[in-house]
Each structure stands twice: as structure tokens, then as C-alpha cells.
Amino acid sequence: MQIEQIEILEFLKRHSPFQELPDDLQQQVASNIDICYFKAGTPILRFDQPLDALYVIRSGAVETFRRTGELYNRLSEGGIFAEQGLLRNRKVRFPATALEDTLLYLIPAEQFDQLCEQSDFFADYVEISDEERRKNTPNRRADANELMTSKVSTLISRAPVLLDIDSSARDAAMAMQEAGVSSLLVMAEQQMAGILTDRDLRNRLVAPGLPFETPVRDIMTTELISISHHQFVFEAMLLMLRHNVHHLPVLKQGQPLGVIAIADIIRYESKNSLFVVSSIFRQQSVSELAALVPDVRACFVRMVNEDANSHMIGSAMAVIGRSFKQRLLELAEAQLGPPPVPYCFLALGSMAREEQLIVTDQDNALILHNDFVPEQHDAYFQELAQFVCDGLDACGYTYCTGDIMATNPRWRQPLHVWQQYFRDWITAPSAERLLHSSIFFDLAGVWGRLEWAEQLNRSIWQQAPKHPLFLASMVRNALQRTPPLGFFKDFVMEKDGRQNNSLNIKRRGTAPMADLIRVHALAIGCSENNSFARLRAIIKAGVLPPGRGEDLRDALEVIAMARIRHQALALEAGDEPDNQLAPEQLSDFERRNLKEAFQVLSNAQKYLKFRYQGNRS
């Protein structure tokens, strides 16, 4: 083999789908390759022209396009193109142009056919589209654990035990004993009116010493949390975590199908997040809560290793974060006494979106009752906020560098002030107000008067669609952070000190993705916080061209999981996790999929600007 062919062979061994070929096929390909060169800006392939080779990029960069002229993909060293045309009548389907001076290896069509016949891996690789390769990431495998794939209905082993609302506590206890269950559903006029559990009997009947003939209506739980039979087991787990309930009625067409208990979830729940949350509420001090940090990290790693998707992981970590806040608030009130006026403690940002990971700071705020008088009441709330924020920092939720915390008096205000804040941010946007909108427009109440948080959320999704200038301004804000795709390199690296030659996958990936999804959600008046839930509403509303919403969903999953796996690997190695991803640590498969996901994000940002900037007034 000549020296040039040896160099080609070494190149092929570094890139898919050639590195997976047996040695004899690799050598055969290297021996049959032609080489050609194109200057920057030169067309390489034109639509529908005859095609006689597979193109492999040795150096440089190439853009491929749809027949409409719309950018399809941007490829660099190791990238292949023209495979779809070779498989379909030997005609170019995606025109290609050299983005920079480019050296190409050409594999003859006859050799391409032979590779498809002799290597199943090669055939599978070239027969799927770029979108399918992006979707086919490890976290979307068919063998993902049952928590993500099983429906709630599979947990139901028997019909629910029902009892009329006029029955007595004695009747209820006897029915539960006879059926061997720990809960029953209380019915009124064929509708579910409440649930009665063994805990209710213990705490509301036996402990207060009430007579056994007490009507069940007086001791049942009426604030029902339920789930539909077609939802997934992990969603049931999250509901139990979020609302701290042990029994969950399962409904089908509004009627009870059964009741599942924590014990039913535990046999599916292999990540221990239920146990972490229950442990949080048992701790009696900040130091005891801080001691749970290793358990939280272990929970995160186990979810990643068992193929949980990003929504599952983000939701579970957000529930854990909220639980820390709730327990800290309980401890604060025990120490400081009852609050002088009612309040609502807010979670902001990723925790409110249920997209929280292991590396996160704290963003929070306080809504106070309109009777709040600073001179009389603020000392209490300042001390409460300090206790909670210090406690969160001790538990791994670092202080917000932008001071978006309840310790800042600006973010510790009565409800009417918050309502004015939100009106001003929407009706008279400025640079500072847009920054606040990006933070505070992802909010959720975690303690106290939660209905106040709902009022603020309602004001957002009702008012935002009516103000095109605000939406256009939010677009400009959302476009400030771009994905790390460069014209001359695979990735744009951060060059700030210790992060040299790495990319911040939060700053350049998940954050701009959340920003642009938020703008579309605001435009349609979507009431959801989670990015995936917002995307479902956006797709349903027809805001995006056909298929683009699904592409965004898959790209978000790819980018989020790259960030998640990076943090989990750091924890497993005993290192402190961060958001700085070094591309050379990625496999070729991960690198290719991540790059395609960034391209989807880049195209989505261009469309965002096109759609809303024209509405400015």
C-alpha cells in the first residue's frame, strides 16, 4: 500500500461509518478512493445531477441544502454526504457547496454498493437520514427502563374499593380490612368526592378520639390528586413526590379505575428519588439537610446510568430542589415563629421549568400579602429569606450571582407590586426588564399562598400575546446566545481562562433553546412552564413549519442529555461537575448528533427572528 493510501486508511479508522468496518474492507476502500479539491464558495453538487460517488470530507467544511435552497446540514472533517442520492436513482438530492477550502475523498458508487452489501453497520448508517441519526441517541433506546415506558394502568392489580360518602368511619375501616387495602375512594352521586387512607383514620379519627360513627366526609381528604390511566409510571412518581401523597387514584374517562400506592411505584422506581425526598422531610437542621447532598448526587447518577430521559431527570431533580426549599421554610418558621402576613415562596428558572440538573444556582423570590408593611413586617421576611438562601447554598444550590434571591428586597414584595412589575415588563420592555422577563417568566410557587404564583403566571400568558413589541424584544434577547457552530471549526470554543478549548453547553445549548421555546410559548399564550410541554403546545398551535417542532424536541433532548451525561461522568470520576464540555471527550456518534442538534437550534433561531421581528411597532 502506498504512503498516500496508508494516510487515507488512518483517516478512515478515525471516523464512522468506516472505523466500524473490518480491516480488509477498510483497506479496500482506501485503495479505491479518489481525491478532489474545491475552493471556498464553489458548488460541489447540484440538485438532480448524476451521482457516481460518496463524498467524505478530509478537511474543510461543506454545506448541504434542500432543493428549496434552505440549509440542510453543515459538515466538517469526517462528514459524509451524497449517500441519500446514491441510494435513490444515483441523483443528487441535497446540493452541496464548499463553505471553506475543502479536500474531499470520493468513494466510487460501485464500492459504496459493495460496502452496503457486506457491512450491515454501514448499510444501516447510510440508509437513515440525518434527523434519524440525531434521534437515535443512547437515551432514546428501545430498552429504556420500565419507569419511562410503562403506563400507570399496568400498576393496577384490582378495582378500587368504593364507599358512599354517608358511610361511617367504622364502615370504612371494615371495608379496608376486608379488602386488604390501605385506602378507599369516597363516592357521592357516582362521582369521586375524596379519598380515605389508613393515615387519615389514624390522624383524623383515632388520635383526636372521635367516635367510630363519625361520617367519612368529615375525615376524608378532599383535595384529590389523580392521574390518567394512559400516563406513564414516572409521571405518577413525580405527582407523588410533588404533592407528598402516598396514594394516587387512577382515572379513565373521569371515573376511578384503581388506586396506586407508593409501594407500587417503588418496584419500578430504581433511582431512589422517592427516598431522597422522604429523607429531606425527616431532617431537623440545615446541617442534616446538607448531609444529604451525596444522596442527591447518587440519585442523579443512577437516573443517568439507567437511561432516564432529560425530562425525567430534570423533573425529579426539580422536585428534590423544591423539597429542600419546603423543608427549609418549615425549619425557618419553627425558629422564627409564624409569619406576620401570608406569603408565597417562588422558585424561578430551571426549577420552575422542571429542568434542573446537579449543577445549579438558586433563583427565588417572595410574594407577600398586600397588607405587608415594611416597617412592621420586613425584618421577619428578611430573616426568613436569609435562612432559606443560606440553607440552599449549604445543600449545593449556590447563591445567585445576579442576586435574584428573596434576600434582595427588590424580590421580596407584596402581590400588587409584583403585578405592577409584570405589567411594566410586558408593556414597556427595556434591556433590564427583558432580562427579568427571561428569569421571572418561568416561575412556580413552592410554599404558602400558591394561588398568587398562579395569578402571576396567568397574567403572563394572557397579556404577552397582545404585545408584539414585547415579543420582538424578547426575540432579540433570546438571540444573544448562539449555538457553538462556527464556519471554520466543528465547534466554537470558550476562550475564557480555565475553560479554554471547551464549550459551555448550558450557555450555548440548553439556555438558548429554553429562551426561544419560551418566546413561542408566550406568543401563543401557553400556560406551561416545562420546555417539552411548551413544545407540545407550540406544535399543536401550528406556530412552526411542519416537522420543525419535532426537530426542536429531539435536538433539545440531545443537547440536554449531553450536558447531563457530562455531569454524571464527572461525579463518577470524583470530580466536581460543571457545564464545560470538551468535544474531544465525545464519541464520534455523540459528536455528530450534538452538532446536528446545534444546527437545528441555529435554524430555529433564524426562524424566530423572521417570525416575530416583523411584528414590531
Coordinates of C-alpha atoms in Angstrom, one line a residue:
M1 CA 0.0 0.0 0.0
Q2 CA 1.4 3.4 -1.0
I3 CA 2.1 6.1 1.6
E4 CA -0.9 8.2 0.4
Q5 CA -3.2 5.2 0.9
I6 CA -1.8 4.5 4.3
E7 CA -2.7 8.1 5.3
I8 CA -6.2 7.6 3.9
L9 CA -6.6 4.4 5.8
E10 CA -5.6 6.0 9.1
F11 CA -8.1 8.7 8.5
L12 CA -10.9 6.2 7.8
K13 CA -10.1 4.4 11.0
R14 CA -11.0 7.6 13.0
H15 CA -14.4 8.2 11.5
S16 CA -17.8 6.4 11.3
P17 CA -19.1 4.5 9.4
F18 CA -15.6 3.4 8.2
Q19 CA -14.0 2.8 11.6
E20 CA -16.5 0.0 12.2
L21 CA -15.6 -1.9 9.0
P22 CA -13.4 -4.9 9.1
D23 CA -9.7 -4.4 8.2
D24 CA -10.0 -5.9 4.7
L25 CA -12.9 -3.6 3.7
Q26 CA -11.1 -0.5 5.2
Q27 CA -8.0 -1.3 3.1
Q28 CA -10.2 -1.9 0.0
V29 CA -11.9 1.5 0.4
A30 CA -8.5 3.3 1.0
S31 CA -7.2 1.7 -2.2
N32 CA -10.1 2.9 -4.4
I33 CA -10.5 6.5 -3.2
D34 CA -10.2 9.5 -5.5
I35 CA -9.3 12.9 -4.2
C36 CA -10.6 16.3 -5.3
Y37 CA -10.4 19.9 -4.0
F38 CA -12.9 22.7 -4.0
K39 CA -12.2 26.4 -3.2
A40 CA -14.5 28.2 -0.7
G41 CA -17.8 29.1 -2.2
T42 CA -17.6 26.6 -5.1
P43 CA -20.6 24.4 -5.8
I44 CA -19.7 20.7 -5.3
L45 CA -23.1 19.0 -6.3
R46 CA -26.1 20.5 -8.0
F47 CA -29.7 19.2 -7.5
D48 CA -30.6 16.2 -9.7
Q49 CA -27.2 15.9 -11.4
P50 CA -25.9 12.3 -11.9
L51 CA -24.1 10.9 -8.9
D52 CA -21.2 8.4 -9.0
A53 CA -19.5 8.6 -5.6
L54 CA -19.9 9.0 -1.9
Y55 CA -18.2 12.2 -0.6
V56 CA -16.1 12.2 2.6
I57 CA -14.7 15.5 3.9
R58 CA -10.9 15.1 4.6
S59 CA -10.5 18.8 5.6
G60 CA -12.6 21.9 5.3
A61 CA -16.3 22.4 5.6
V62 CA -19.4 21.8 3.4
E63 CA -23.0 23.0 3.5
T64 CA -25.8 20.9 2.0
F65 CA -29.2 22.3 1.1
R66 CA -32.7 21.2 0.4
R67 CA -34.0 21.7 -3.1
T68 CA -35.7 24.9 -1.9
G69 CA -32.3 26.4 -1.1
E70 CA -32.8 26.1 2.7
L71 CA -29.8 25.0 4.6
Y72 CA -30.0 21.2 5.4
N73 CA -26.7 20.5 7.2
R74 CA -23.2 21.8 7.8
L75 CA -20.4 19.2 7.7
S76 CA -16.7 19.2 8.6
E77 CA -13.9 16.7 8.8
G78 CA -15.1 13.1 8.7
G79 CA -18.6 14.1 7.5
I80 CA -20.2 12.2 4.6
F81 CA -22.7 13.4 2.0
A82 CA -24.5 12.3 -1.2
E83 CA -25.4 8.9 0.4
Q84 CA -29.1 9.5 0.0
G85 CA -28.7 10.2 -3.7
L86 CA -26.7 7.1 -4.2
L87 CA -29.5 5.1 -2.6
R88 CA -32.1 6.8 -4.8
N89 CA -31.6 6.6 -8.6
R90 CA -28.0 7.9 -8.4
K91 CA -29.2 11.6 -8.5
V92 CA -28.2 14.4 -6.1
R93 CA -30.9 15.1 -3.6
F94 CA -29.1 17.6 -1.4
P95 CA -27.0 20.2 -3.3
A96 CA -23.6 20.9 -1.7
T97 CA -21.2 23.9 -1.6
A98 CA -17.7 24.3 -0.1
L99 CA -18.0 26.6 2.9
E100 CA -14.2 26.9 3.0
D101 CA -11.3 25.4 1.0
T102 CA -12.2 21.7 1.1
L103 CA -10.4 18.5 0.4
L104 CA -12.7 15.5 -0.4
Y105 CA -12.3 11.8 -0.6
L106 CA -14.6 10.2 -3.3
I107 CA -15.6 6.6 -2.8
P108 CA -16.9 5.2 -6.2
A109 CA -20.6 4.2 -6.3
E110 CA -19.6 0.6 -7.1
Q111 CA -17.5 0.4 -3.9
F112 CA -20.4 2.1 -2.0
D113 CA -22.8 -0.7 -3.1
Q114 CA -20.3 -3.3 -2.1
L115 CA -20.0 -1.8 1.4
C116 CA -23.8 -1.8 1.8
E117 CA -23.9 -5.5 0.8
Q118 CA -21.0 -6.6 3.0
S119 CA -21.5 -4.5 6.2
D120 CA -24.8 -4.3 8.0
F121 CA -23.5 -1.4 10.1
F122 CA -22.5 0.6 7.0
A123 CA -25.8 -0.1 5.3
D124 CA -27.8 0.9 8.4
Y125 CA -25.7 4.1 8.8
V126 CA -26.2 5.4 5.3
E127 CA -29.8 4.4 5.0
I128 CA -31.1 6.6 7.8
S129 CA -31.4 10.3 7.5
D130 CA -29.5 12.9 9.5
E131 CA -32.7 13.6 11.5
E132 CA -33.0 9.9 12.4
R133 CA -29.3 9.7 13.4
R134 CA -29.9 12.7 15.7
K135 CA -33.0 11.0 17.3
N136 CA -31.2 7.7 17.7
T137 CA -29.2 8.7 20.7
P138 CA -28.5 6.4 23.6
N139 CA -31.1 7.9 25.8
R140 CA -33.8 7.0 23.3
R141 CA -33.0 3.3 23.1
A142 CA -35.9 0.8 22.9
D143 CA -34.7 -0.9 26.0
A144 CA -35.1 2.1 28.3
N145 CA -36.2 1.1 31.7
E146 CA -39.8 0.4 32.6
L147 CA -40.2 3.6 34.6
M148 CA -40.2 5.6 31.3
T149 CA -42.2 3.2 29.1
S150 CA -44.8 1.6 31.3
K151 CA -48.3 3.1 31.6
V152 CA -49.8 3.7 35.0
S153 CA -52.6 1.2 34.2
T154 CA -50.0 -1.6 34.3
L155 CA -49.6 -1.0 38.1
I156 CA -53.3 -1.6 38.8
S157 CA -53.9 -5.1 40.1
R158 CA -57.5 -4.7 41.3
A159 CA -60.6 -2.4 41.1
P160 CA -60.8 0.4 43.6
V161 CA -62.7 -0.1 46.9
L162 CA -65.6 2.4 46.8
L163 CA -67.6 3.7 49.8
D164 CA -70.6 6.0 49.9
I165 CA -70.0 9.5 51.4
D166 CA -72.7 8.9 54.1
S167 CA -70.9 5.9 55.5
S168 CA -69.2 5.9 58.9
A169 CA -65.5 5.6 59.8
R170 CA -66.3 2.1 61.2
D171 CA -67.8 1.1 57.8
A172 CA -64.6 2.4 56.1
A173 CA -62.3 0.5 58.4
M174 CA -64.2 -2.7 58.0
A175 CA -64.2 -2.3 54.2
M176 CA -60.5 -1.7 54.1
Q177 CA -59.8 -4.6 56.3
E178 CA -61.9 -7.0 54.3
A179 CA -60.4 -5.9 51.0
G180 CA -56.8 -5.8 52.4
V181 CA -56.2 -2.3 51.2
S182 CA -54.8 0.9 52.8
S183 CA -57.1 3.3 51.0
L184 CA -60.6 3.6 49.5
L185 CA -62.4 6.1 47.4
V186 CA -65.4 8.0 48.8
M187 CA -68.2 8.5 46.2
A188 CA -71.1 10.9 46.1
E189 CA -73.7 10.6 43.3
Q190 CA -71.4 8.3 41.3
Q191 CA -68.6 10.9 41.4
M192 CA -65.3 10.7 43.4
A193 CA -65.6 13.1 46.3
G194 CA -62.5 12.2 48.3
I195 CA -60.0 9.5 49.4
L196 CA -59.7 7.9 52.8
T197 CA -56.4 6.2 53.8
D198 CA -55.2 4.4 56.9
R199 CA -53.2 7.5 57.7
D200 CA -56.5 9.6 57.7
L201 CA -58.1 7.1 60.1
R202 CA -55.1 7.3 62.4
N203 CA -54.6 11.1 62.3
R204 CA -58.1 12.4 62.0
L205 CA -60.2 9.8 63.9
V206 CA -58.1 7.8 66.4
A207 CA -55.7 10.5 67.5
P208 CA -58.4 13.2 68.2
G209 CA -60.6 10.5 69.9
L210 CA -63.6 10.9 67.6
P211 CA -66.4 8.3 67.7
F212 CA -66.2 5.4 65.2
E213 CA -69.6 6.5 63.8
T214 CA -68.0 9.8 62.5
P215 CA -69.1 10.2 58.8
V216 CA -66.2 9.6 56.4
R217 CA -67.0 13.0 54.8
D218 CA -65.5 14.6 58.0
I219 CA -62.2 12.8 57.9
M220 CA -61.5 12.1 54.2
T221 CA -59.1 14.0 52.0
T222 CA -61.0 16.2 49.6
E223 CA -58.1 17.8 47.7
L224 CA -57.6 15.0 45.3
I225 CA -54.5 14.4 43.3
S226 CA -55.2 11.9 40.5
I227 CA -53.6 10.7 37.3
S228 CA -55.0 9.4 34.0
H229 CA -54.6 5.7 33.1
H230 CA -52.6 6.4 29.9
Q231 CA -49.9 8.5 31.6
F232 CA -46.5 7.0 32.5
V233 CA -45.3 5.5 35.7
F234 CA -42.6 8.2 36.1
E235 CA -45.4 10.8 35.9
A236 CA -47.2 9.1 38.7
M237 CA -44.0 9.1 40.7
L238 CA -43.5 12.8 40.1
L239 CA -47.0 13.6 41.3
M240 CA -46.4 11.7 44.5
L241 CA -43.1 13.5 45.0
R242 CA -44.5 16.9 44.2
H243 CA -47.6 16.7 46.4
N244 CA -46.2 14.3 49.1
V245 CA -49.1 11.9 48.8
H246 CA -48.9 8.1 49.3
H247 CA -52.0 7.1 47.3
L248 CA -53.0 8.1 43.8
P249 CA -56.4 7.5 42.2
V250 CA -56.1 6.4 38.5
L251 CA -58.9 7.7 36.3
K252 CA -60.2 6.6 32.9
Q253 CA -62.7 9.0 31.3
G254 CA -63.1 10.7 34.6
Q255 CA -64.0 7.6 36.5
P256 CA -61.8 5.7 39.0
L257 CA -60.0 2.7 37.5
G258 CA -57.9 1.9 40.6
V259 CA -55.6 3.3 43.2
I260 CA -51.8 3.0 43.2
A261 CA -49.7 3.4 46.3
I262 CA -46.0 4.3 46.8
A263 CA -45.3 0.5 47.2
D264 CA -46.5 0.1 43.6
I265 CA -44.1 2.8 42.4
I266 CA -41.1 1.5 44.3
R267 CA -40.9 -1.7 42.4
Y268 CA -40.4 0.4 39.3
E269 CA -38.5 3.2 40.9
S270 CA -34.9 2.3 40.8
K271 CA -33.3 5.7 41.3
N272 CA -34.2 6.3 44.9
S273 CA -35.6 9.9 44.3
L274 CA -38.6 8.9 46.4
F275 CA -36.4 8.0 49.3
V276 CA -34.3 11.2 48.9
V277 CA -37.4 13.4 49.1
S278 CA -38.8 11.5 52.1
S279 CA -35.3 11.8 53.8
I280 CA -35.4 15.6 53.2
F281 CA -38.6 16.0 55.2
R282 CA -37.2 14.0 58.1
Q283 CA -34.2 16.2 58.7
Q284 CA -34.2 18.6 61.7
S285 CA -31.5 21.1 60.8
V286 CA -29.6 22.7 57.9
S287 CA -26.5 20.6 58.7
E288 CA -28.6 17.4 58.4
L289 CA -30.1 18.6 55.1
A290 CA -26.6 19.4 53.8
A291 CA -25.5 15.8 54.7
L292 CA -28.0 14.6 52.0
V293 CA -26.0 16.1 49.1
P294 CA -24.1 12.9 48.4
D295 CA -27.5 11.0 48.2
V296 CA -28.8 13.6 45.7
R297 CA -25.8 13.2 43.5
A298 CA -26.0 9.4 43.7
C299 CA -29.7 9.7 42.7
F300 CA -28.7 11.8 39.7
V301 CA -26.0 9.4 38.5
R302 CA -28.3 6.4 38.9
M303 CA -31.0 8.0 36.8
V304 CA -28.5 8.7 34.0
N305 CA -27.0 5.2 34.1
E306 CA -30.4 3.7 33.9
D307 CA -31.3 5.7 30.7
A308 CA -33.8 8.1 32.2
N309 CA -34.5 10.9 29.6
S310 CA -33.8 14.6 30.3
H311 CA -37.5 15.3 31.2
M312 CA -37.5 12.6 33.8
I313 CA -34.2 13.7 35.3
G314 CA -35.0 17.4 35.2
S315 CA -38.4 16.8 36.8
A316 CA -37.0 14.6 39.6
M317 CA -34.2 17.0 40.4
A318 CA -36.6 19.9 40.5
V319 CA -38.8 18.0 42.9
I320 CA -35.8 17.4 45.1
G321 CA -34.9 21.0 45.0
R322 CA -38.4 22.2 45.9
S323 CA -38.4 19.7 48.8
F324 CA -35.2 21.3 50.2
K325 CA -36.9 24.7 49.9
Q326 CA -40.1 23.5 51.6
R327 CA -38.2 21.8 54.5
L328 CA -36.0 24.9 55.0
L329 CA -39.1 27.0 55.1
E330 CA -40.7 24.7 57.7
L331 CA -37.5 24.9 59.8
A332 CA -37.4 28.7 59.4
E333 CA -41.0 29.2 60.6
A334 CA -40.3 26.8 63.5
Q335 CA -37.3 29.0 64.5
L336 CA -38.8 32.5 63.7
G337 CA -42.4 31.8 64.6
P338 CA -45.5 32.2 62.3
P339 CA -45.2 34.8 59.6
P340 CA -46.8 38.2 60.3
V341 CA -48.7 38.2 57.0
P342 CA -49.2 35.3 54.4
Y343 CA -46.6 34.8 51.8
C344 CA -45.7 32.7 48.8
F345 CA -42.1 31.5 48.2
L346 CA -41.3 31.2 44.5
A347 CA -38.9 29.0 42.5
L348 CA -37.6 30.5 39.3
G349 CA -35.7 29.4 36.2
S350 CA -34.9 25.7 35.7
M351 CA -36.5 24.6 38.9
A352 CA -39.8 26.1 37.8
R353 CA -39.4 24.6 34.3
E354 CA -38.7 21.2 35.9
E355 CA -35.4 21.1 34.0
Q356 CA -33.0 21.3 37.0
L357 CA -29.7 19.4 37.0
I358 CA -27.0 18.8 39.5
V359 CA -25.0 22.0 38.7
T360 CA -27.4 24.9 39.5
D361 CA -27.6 28.0 41.5
Q362 CA -30.7 29.3 43.3
D363 CA -33.2 31.8 41.8
N364 CA -36.1 32.6 44.2
A365 CA -38.4 35.3 45.4
L366 CA -41.1 36.1 47.9
I367 CA -44.6 37.4 47.2
L368 CA -46.1 39.0 50.3
H369 CA -49.7 39.7 51.2
N370 CA -50.9 43.2 50.2
D371 CA -51.2 44.0 53.9
F372 CA -47.4 43.9 54.2
V373 CA -46.0 47.0 55.9
P374 CA -42.2 47.1 55.5
E375 CA -41.5 48.8 58.9
Q376 CA -43.6 46.2 60.7
H377 CA -43.0 43.0 58.8
D378 CA -39.9 43.1 56.6
A379 CA -37.5 42.2 59.4
Y380 CA -39.2 38.8 59.7
F381 CA -39.1 38.1 56.0
Q382 CA -35.6 39.3 55.5
E383 CA -34.5 36.8 58.2
L384 CA -36.6 34.0 56.7
A385 CA -35.2 34.6 53.3
Q386 CA -31.6 34.6 54.7
F387 CA -32.2 31.4 56.5
V388 CA -33.5 29.7 53.4
C389 CA -30.9 31.0 50.9
D390 CA -28.1 30.2 53.3
G391 CA -29.6 26.7 53.7
L392 CA -29.9 26.2 50.0
D393 CA -26.3 27.2 49.5
A394 CA -25.2 24.6 52.1
C395 CA -27.2 22.0 50.3
G396 CA -25.5 22.6 46.9
Y397 CA -27.7 25.3 45.4
T398 CA -25.2 28.1 45.2
Y399 CA -26.1 31.8 45.7
C400 CA -27.3 33.5 42.5
T401 CA -24.5 35.8 41.2
G402 CA -27.2 38.1 39.8
D403 CA -28.8 38.4 43.2
I404 CA -32.1 37.0 42.1
M405 CA -33.0 35.8 45.5
A406 CA -35.5 36.6 48.2
T407 CA -32.7 38.2 50.3
N408 CA -32.8 41.1 47.8
P409 CA -35.6 43.5 49.0
R410 CA -36.5 44.1 45.3
W411 CA -37.6 40.5 45.0
R412 CA -39.4 40.5 48.4
Q413 CA -42.6 42.5 47.6
P414 CA -46.4 42.4 48.1
L415 CA -48.5 40.9 45.4
H416 CA -49.7 44.3 44.0
V417 CA -46.0 45.3 43.4
W418 CA -45.3 42.0 41.6
Q419 CA -48.3 42.6 39.4
Q420 CA -47.0 46.0 38.5
Y421 CA -43.6 44.6 37.8
F422 CA -45.1 42.2 35.3
R423 CA -47.2 44.8 33.6
D424 CA -44.2 47.1 33.2
W425 CA -42.0 44.3 31.8
I426 CA -44.6 43.4 29.2
T427 CA -45.9 46.8 28.2
A428 CA -42.7 48.9 28.4
P429 CA -39.8 46.5 27.7
S430 CA -36.2 47.7 28.3
A431 CA -32.9 45.8 28.4
E432 CA -33.1 45.3 32.2
R433 CA -36.8 44.4 32.1
L434 CA -36.2 41.9 29.3
L435 CA -33.5 40.2 31.5
H436 CA -36.0 40.0 34.3
S437 CA -38.7 38.6 32.0
S438 CA -36.4 35.8 30.9
I439 CA -35.9 34.8 34.6
F440 CA -39.3 35.6 36.2
F441 CA -41.5 34.3 33.4
D442 CA -40.5 30.8 34.4
L443 CA -42.0 30.7 38.0
A444 CA -43.7 28.3 40.3
G445 CA -44.9 28.6 43.8
V446 CA -43.4 26.1 46.3
W447 CA -44.7 27.2 49.7
G448 CA -47.5 29.3 51.1
R449 CA -50.2 31.0 49.0
L450 CA -49.5 29.1 45.8
E451 CA -52.5 30.8 44.1
W452 CA -50.6 34.0 43.9
A453 CA -48.0 32.4 41.7
E454 CA -50.8 31.1 39.5
Q455 CA -52.2 34.7 39.3
L456 CA -48.8 35.9 38.0
N457 CA -48.5 33.1 35.6
R458 CA -52.0 33.8 34.3
S459 CA -51.1 37.5 33.8
I460 CA -48.1 36.4 31.7
W461 CA -49.8 34.1 29.2
Q462 CA -52.9 36.4 28.9
Q463 CA -51.0 39.6 28.3
A464 CA -47.9 38.6 26.4
P465 CA -49.6 37.7 23.1
K466 CA -51.2 41.1 23.0
H467 CA -47.9 43.0 22.9
P468 CA -45.9 42.3 19.7
L469 CA -43.2 44.9 20.6
F470 CA -42.5 42.9 23.8
L471 CA -42.3 39.6 21.8
A472 CA -39.9 41.2 19.3
S473 CA -37.8 42.5 22.2
M474 CA -37.8 39.0 23.8
V475 CA -36.6 37.6 20.4
R476 CA -33.6 40.0 20.4
N477 CA -32.8 38.8 24.0
A478 CA -33.2 35.2 23.0
L479 CA -30.8 35.6 20.1
Q480 CA -27.9 36.9 22.2
R481 CA -26.7 33.4 22.9
T482 CA -26.0 31.3 19.8
P483 CA -25.2 27.6 19.4
P484 CA -21.4 26.8 19.2
L485 CA -21.2 26.1 15.5
G486 CA -18.6 28.0 13.6
F487 CA -17.9 28.5 9.9
F488 CA -14.4 27.2 10.1
K489 CA -14.4 24.7 13.0
D490 CA -16.7 21.9 14.3
F491 CA -17.4 23.9 17.5
V492 CA -16.9 27.4 18.8
M493 CA -14.8 27.0 22.0
E494 CA -14.9 29.1 25.1
K495 CA -11.6 31.0 25.5
D496 CA -12.1 32.3 29.0
G497 CA -9.3 31.2 31.3
R498 CA -9.6 27.6 32.5
Q499 CA -12.4 26.8 30.1
N500 CA -10.1 27.1 27.1
N501 CA -11.0 24.6 24.3
S502 CA -14.3 23.7 25.8
L503 CA -17.8 24.8 25.2
N504 CA -20.4 25.8 27.9
I505 CA -23.2 23.5 26.9
K506 CA -25.7 25.4 29.1
R507 CA -24.8 28.9 27.9
R508 CA -24.6 27.9 24.3
G509 CA -27.1 25.0 24.2
T510 CA -29.8 24.4 26.7
A511 CA -30.2 28.1 27.7
P512 CA -30.8 29.5 24.2
M513 CA -33.1 26.5 23.4
A514 CA -35.2 27.3 26.5
D515 CA -35.2 31.0 25.5
L516 CA -36.5 30.5 22.0
I517 CA -39.1 28.0 23.1
R518 CA -40.3 30.5 25.8
V519 CA -40.8 33.2 23.1
H520 CA -43.0 30.9 21.0
A521 CA -44.9 29.9 24.2
L522 CA -45.5 33.5 25.2
A523 CA -46.8 34.3 21.7
I524 CA -49.5 31.6 21.8
G525 CA -50.4 32.3 25.4
C526 CA -49.2 28.9 26.6
S527 CA -49.6 28.3 30.3
E528 CA -47.0 25.6 30.6
N529 CA -43.5 26.0 32.2
N530 CA -41.6 23.0 31.0
S531 CA -39.9 23.3 27.7
F532 CA -41.1 19.9 26.4
A533 CA -44.7 20.7 27.4
R534 CA -44.4 24.2 25.8
L535 CA -43.2 22.5 22.6
R536 CA -46.2 20.2 22.5
A537 CA -48.5 23.3 22.7
I538 CA -46.4 25.1 20.1
I539 CA -46.6 22.1 17.7
K540 CA -50.4 21.9 18.3
A541 CA -50.8 25.6 17.6
G542 CA -49.0 25.3 14.2
V543 CA -46.6 28.1 15.0
L544 CA -43.7 26.3 13.3
P545 CA -43.4 24.8 9.8
P546 CA -44.3 21.1 9.7
G547 CA -41.7 18.9 11.4
R548 CA -39.7 21.7 12.9
G549 CA -41.3 21.4 16.4
E550 CA -40.4 17.7 16.5
D551 CA -36.9 18.5 15.4
L552 CA -36.6 21.0 18.2
R553 CA -37.9 18.5 20.7
D554 CA -35.3 15.9 19.6
A555 CA -32.5 18.5 19.5
L556 CA -33.3 19.7 23.0
E557 CA -33.1 16.1 24.2
V558 CA -29.8 15.5 22.5
I559 CA -28.2 18.7 24.0
A560 CA -29.7 18.3 27.4
M561 CA -28.6 14.7 27.6
A562 CA -25.0 15.6 26.5
R563 CA -25.0 18.1 29.4
I564 CA -26.5 15.5 31.8
R565 CA -24.1 12.7 30.9
H566 CA -21.1 15.1 31.2
Q567 CA -22.1 16.0 34.8
A568 CA -22.8 12.3 35.7
L569 CA -19.4 11.2 34.4
A570 CA -17.7 13.9 36.4
L571 CA -19.4 12.7 39.6
E572 CA -18.5 9.1 38.9
A573 CA -14.9 10.2 38.4
G574 CA -14.9 12.0 41.8
D575 CA -14.6 15.4 40.1
E576 CA -16.8 18.5 40.6
P577 CA -19.4 18.6 37.8
D578 CA -19.7 21.7 35.6
N579 CA -21.2 22.7 32.2
Q580 CA -17.9 22.9 30.3
L581 CA -17.9 20.1 27.7
A582 CA -14.7 19.2 25.9
P583 CA -15.7 17.9 22.4
E584 CA -12.7 15.6 22.2
Q585 CA -14.2 13.6 25.0
L586 CA -17.2 12.7 23.0
S587 CA -17.6 9.7 20.8
D588 CA -17.9 10.2 17.1
F589 CA -21.5 9.3 17.3
E590 CA -22.2 11.8 20.1
R591 CA -20.2 14.5 18.3
R592 CA -22.2 14.1 15.1
N593 CA -25.6 14.1 16.8
L594 CA -24.7 17.1 19.0
K595 CA -23.5 19.0 16.0
E596 CA -26.7 18.3 14.2
A597 CA -28.8 19.3 17.2
F598 CA -26.9 22.6 17.3
Q599 CA -27.7 23.1 13.7
V600 CA -31.4 22.6 14.4
L601 CA -31.1 25.2 17.2
S602 CA -29.3 27.6 14.8
N603 CA -32.1 27.2 12.2
A604 CA -34.8 27.7 14.9
Q605 CA -33.2 31.0 16.0
K606 CA -33.2 32.2 12.4
Y607 CA -36.9 31.4 12.1
L608 CA -37.6 33.0 15.5
K609 CA -36.2 36.3 14.2
F610 CA -38.1 36.0 10.9
R611 CA -41.4 35.3 12.6
Y612 CA -41.6 38.0 15.3
Q613 CA -39.3 40.9 14.3
G614 CA -41.7 41.8 11.6
N615 CA -44.4 42.4 14.2
R616 CA -42.6 45.3 15.8
S617 CA -44.5 48.5 16.1

